[in-house]
C-alpha positions as a Python dict, from the first residue, in 0.01 Angstrom:
ca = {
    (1, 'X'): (0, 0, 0),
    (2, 'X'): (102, 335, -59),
    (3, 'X'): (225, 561, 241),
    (4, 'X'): (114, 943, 231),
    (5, 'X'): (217, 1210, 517),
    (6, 'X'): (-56, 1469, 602),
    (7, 'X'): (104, 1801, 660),
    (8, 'X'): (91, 1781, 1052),
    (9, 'X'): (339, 1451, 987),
    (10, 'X'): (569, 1630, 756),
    (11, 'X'): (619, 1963, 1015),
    (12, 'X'): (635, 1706, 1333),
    (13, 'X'): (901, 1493, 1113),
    (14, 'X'): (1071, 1819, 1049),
    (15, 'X'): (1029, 1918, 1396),
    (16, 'X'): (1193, 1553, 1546),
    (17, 'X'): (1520, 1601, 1301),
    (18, 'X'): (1552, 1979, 1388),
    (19, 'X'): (1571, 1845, 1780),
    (20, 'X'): (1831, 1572, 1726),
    (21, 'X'): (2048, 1814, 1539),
    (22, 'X'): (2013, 2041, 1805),
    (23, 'X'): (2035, 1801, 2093),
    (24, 'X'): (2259, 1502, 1940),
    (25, 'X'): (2428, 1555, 1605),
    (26, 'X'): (2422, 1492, 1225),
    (27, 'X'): (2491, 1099, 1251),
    (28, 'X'): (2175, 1035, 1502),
    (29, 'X'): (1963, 1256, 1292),
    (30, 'X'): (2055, 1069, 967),
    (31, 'X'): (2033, 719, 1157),
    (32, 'X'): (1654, 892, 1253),
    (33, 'X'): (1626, 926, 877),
    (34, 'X'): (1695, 556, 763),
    (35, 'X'): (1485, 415, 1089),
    (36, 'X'): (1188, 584, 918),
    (37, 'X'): (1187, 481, 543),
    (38, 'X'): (1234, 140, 720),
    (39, 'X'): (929, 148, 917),
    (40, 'X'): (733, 331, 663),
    (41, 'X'): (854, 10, 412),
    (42, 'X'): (745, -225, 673),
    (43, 'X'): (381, -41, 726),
    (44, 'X'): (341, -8, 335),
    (45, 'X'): (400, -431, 340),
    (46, 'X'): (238, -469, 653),
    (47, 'X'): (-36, -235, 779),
    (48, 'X'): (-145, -352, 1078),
    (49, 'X'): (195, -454, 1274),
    (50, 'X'): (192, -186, 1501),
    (51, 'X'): (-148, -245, 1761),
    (52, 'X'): (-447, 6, 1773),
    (53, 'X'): (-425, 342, 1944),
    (54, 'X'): (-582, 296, 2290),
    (55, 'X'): (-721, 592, 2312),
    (56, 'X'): (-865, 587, 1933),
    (57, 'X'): (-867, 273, 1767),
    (58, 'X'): (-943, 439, 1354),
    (59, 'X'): (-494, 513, 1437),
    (60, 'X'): (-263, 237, 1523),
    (61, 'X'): (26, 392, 1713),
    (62, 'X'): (369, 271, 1568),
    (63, 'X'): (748, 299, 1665),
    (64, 'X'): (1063, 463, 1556),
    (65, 'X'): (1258, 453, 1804),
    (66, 'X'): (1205, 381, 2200),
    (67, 'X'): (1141, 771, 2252),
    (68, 'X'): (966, 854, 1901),
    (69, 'X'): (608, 721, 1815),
    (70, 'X'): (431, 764, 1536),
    (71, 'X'): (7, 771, 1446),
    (72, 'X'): (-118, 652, 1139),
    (73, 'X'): (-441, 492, 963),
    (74, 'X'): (-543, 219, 732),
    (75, 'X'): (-748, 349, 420),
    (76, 'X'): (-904, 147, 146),
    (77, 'X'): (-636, 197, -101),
    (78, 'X'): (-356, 361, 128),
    (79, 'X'): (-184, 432, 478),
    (80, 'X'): (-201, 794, 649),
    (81, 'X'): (1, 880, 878),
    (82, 'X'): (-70, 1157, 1082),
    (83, 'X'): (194, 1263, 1327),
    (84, 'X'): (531, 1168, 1452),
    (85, 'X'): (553, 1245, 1870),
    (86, 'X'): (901, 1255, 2045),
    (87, 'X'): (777, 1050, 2353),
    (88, 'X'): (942, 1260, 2601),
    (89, 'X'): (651, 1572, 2498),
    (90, 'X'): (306, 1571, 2666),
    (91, 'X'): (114, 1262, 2587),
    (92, 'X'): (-241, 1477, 2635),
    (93, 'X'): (-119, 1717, 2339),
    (94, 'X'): (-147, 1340, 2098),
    (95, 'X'): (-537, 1351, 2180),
    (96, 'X'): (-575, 1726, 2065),
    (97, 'X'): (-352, 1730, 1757),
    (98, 'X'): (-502, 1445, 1625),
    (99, 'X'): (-867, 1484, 1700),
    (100, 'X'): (-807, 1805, 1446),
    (101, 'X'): (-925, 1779, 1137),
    (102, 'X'): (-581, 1690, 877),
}
């Protein structure tokens, strides 16, 4: 299936690379980088690997790395994905962002 990024996923993408260039350095941001066209393969092959959002199960809630989640749905004829969260934010902002209209 094909994978397509809302614009809230692109800027929160943006936003998780700008803070490990800031924080770490160009190697970690780049590893970042490859981590996510893995897991964005592996959803395209496999959509439902990563389990239902608790709090909303129309997202499944999937993993980049231990402290960087990701939200995305299953469509008919592709994947959305929503929003990429650094873990180590406010979890109650997840609920607000994505019960906004994308």
């Amino acid at each position: 299936m094909t994978v397509i990024w809302t614009s809230i996923a692109k800027k929160s993408y943006a936003e998780n690379i700008e803070f490990l260039l800031k924080i770490w350095n160009l190697k970690i941001a780049q590893d970042f980088i490859l981590e996510v066209e893995k897991v964005m393969a592996l959803i395209s092959s496999q959509p439902t690997i990563f389990e239902k959002w608790e709090f909303d199960e129309n997202y499944r809630k999937g993993f980049i790395h231990k402290n960087v989640s990701f939200y995305y749905k299953i469509k008919a004829s592709e994947i959305v994905v929503y929003l990429f969260w650094n873990n180590l934010q406010n979890p109650n902002k997840i609920k607000k962002i994505l019960s906004k209209p994308n």
